[in-house]
XYZ file of C-alpha atoms in Angstrom:
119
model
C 2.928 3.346 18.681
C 4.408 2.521 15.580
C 3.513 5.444 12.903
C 3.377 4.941 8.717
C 4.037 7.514 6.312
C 3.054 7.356 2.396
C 5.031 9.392 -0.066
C 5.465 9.656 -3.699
C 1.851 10.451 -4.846
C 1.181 12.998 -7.456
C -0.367 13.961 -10.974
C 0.979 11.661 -13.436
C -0.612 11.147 -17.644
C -1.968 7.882 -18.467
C 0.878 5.143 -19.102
C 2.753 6.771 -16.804
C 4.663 5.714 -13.335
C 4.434 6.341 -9.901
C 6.570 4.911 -7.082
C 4.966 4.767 -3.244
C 7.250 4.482 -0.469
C 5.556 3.840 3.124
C 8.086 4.096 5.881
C 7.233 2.444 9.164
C 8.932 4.386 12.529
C 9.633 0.514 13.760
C 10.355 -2.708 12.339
C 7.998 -3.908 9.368
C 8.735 -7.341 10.668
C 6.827 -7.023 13.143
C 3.633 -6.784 11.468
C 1.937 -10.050 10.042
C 0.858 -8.299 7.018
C 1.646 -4.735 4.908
C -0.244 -3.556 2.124
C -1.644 -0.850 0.003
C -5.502 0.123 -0.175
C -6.801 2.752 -1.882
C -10.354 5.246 -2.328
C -11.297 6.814 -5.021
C -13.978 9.140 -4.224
C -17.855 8.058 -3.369
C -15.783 4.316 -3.181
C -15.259 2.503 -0.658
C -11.382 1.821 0.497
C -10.176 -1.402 -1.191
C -7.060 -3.225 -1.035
C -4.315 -3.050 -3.842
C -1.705 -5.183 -2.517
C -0.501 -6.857 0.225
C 2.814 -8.634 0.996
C 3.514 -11.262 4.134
C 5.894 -11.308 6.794
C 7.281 -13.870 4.678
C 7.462 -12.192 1.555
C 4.633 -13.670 -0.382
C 2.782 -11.317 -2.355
C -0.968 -10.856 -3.653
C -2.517 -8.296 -5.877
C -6.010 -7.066 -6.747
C -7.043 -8.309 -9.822
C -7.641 -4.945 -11.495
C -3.702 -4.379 -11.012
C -2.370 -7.543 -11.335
C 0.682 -7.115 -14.008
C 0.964 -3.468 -13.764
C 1.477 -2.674 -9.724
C 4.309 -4.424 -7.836
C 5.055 -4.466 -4.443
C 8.368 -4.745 -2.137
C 9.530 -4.327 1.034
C 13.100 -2.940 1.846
C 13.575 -4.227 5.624
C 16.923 -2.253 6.172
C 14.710 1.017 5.357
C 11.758 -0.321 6.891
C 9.864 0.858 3.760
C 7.259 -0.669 1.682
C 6.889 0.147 -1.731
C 4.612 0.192 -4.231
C 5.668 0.986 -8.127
C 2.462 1.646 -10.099
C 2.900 1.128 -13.861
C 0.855 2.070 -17.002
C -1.218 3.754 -14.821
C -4.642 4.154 -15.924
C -6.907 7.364 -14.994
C -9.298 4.677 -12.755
C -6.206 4.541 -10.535
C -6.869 7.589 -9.294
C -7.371 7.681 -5.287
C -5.525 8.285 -2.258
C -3.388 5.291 -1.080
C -3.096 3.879 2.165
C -0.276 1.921 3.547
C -1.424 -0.782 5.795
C 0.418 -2.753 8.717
C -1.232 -5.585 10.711
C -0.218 -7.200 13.938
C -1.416 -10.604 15.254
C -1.403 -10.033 19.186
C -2.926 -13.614 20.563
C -5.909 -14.052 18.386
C -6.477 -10.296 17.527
C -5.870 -8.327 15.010
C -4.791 -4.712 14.948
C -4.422 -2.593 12.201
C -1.673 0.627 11.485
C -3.093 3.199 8.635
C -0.559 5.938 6.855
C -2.111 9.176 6.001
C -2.836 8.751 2.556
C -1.116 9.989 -0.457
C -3.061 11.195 -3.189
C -2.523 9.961 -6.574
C -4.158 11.524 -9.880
C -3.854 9.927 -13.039
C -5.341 12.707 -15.922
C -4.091 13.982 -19.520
């Protein structure tokens, strides 16, 4: 069973940046899909960004321009650099890893790391 684990979350001012790291115990080629989610609290989980097997890369569109994610596939690490943060970034972030096994779909979850964005 392949395991994920976030780092890099803190407390970080407004404007600030943050880099996520989510390193997978197996190959991230082997999953279809990685991404970030995230919750803030009484929300539901939503995604933040997502990046293929084949690189391509989409974004929510309340991050678009200021989040950017990347894969290192020597490390097995996904990343996920968060700029100009903004204090409605606050949440705990997920890392996400999807395999396609026949025609389902099964899904890997990280912990969480908790990221707080506050003067």
């Amino acid at each position: 069973q392949v395991q994920l684990v976030e780092s890099g979350g803190g407390l970080v001012q407004p404007g600030g940046s943050l880099r996520l790291s989510c390193a997978s115990s197996g190959s991230i080629l082997d999953f279809i899909i990685m991404g970030w989610y995230r919750q803030a609290p009484g929300k539901q989980r939503e995604v933040v960004a997502t990046i293929t097997h084949g690189g391509n890369t989409r974004y929510a569109d309340s991050v678009k321009g200021r989040f950017t994610i990347s894969r290192d596939t020597a490390k097995n690490t996904v990343y996920l650099q968060m700029d100009s943060l903004k204090p409605e970034d606050t949440a705990v972030y997920y890392c996400n890893a999807k395999r396609l096994v026949d025609t389902d779909w099964y899904d890997t979850w990280g912990q969480g790391t908790r990221v707080t964005v506050s003067s």
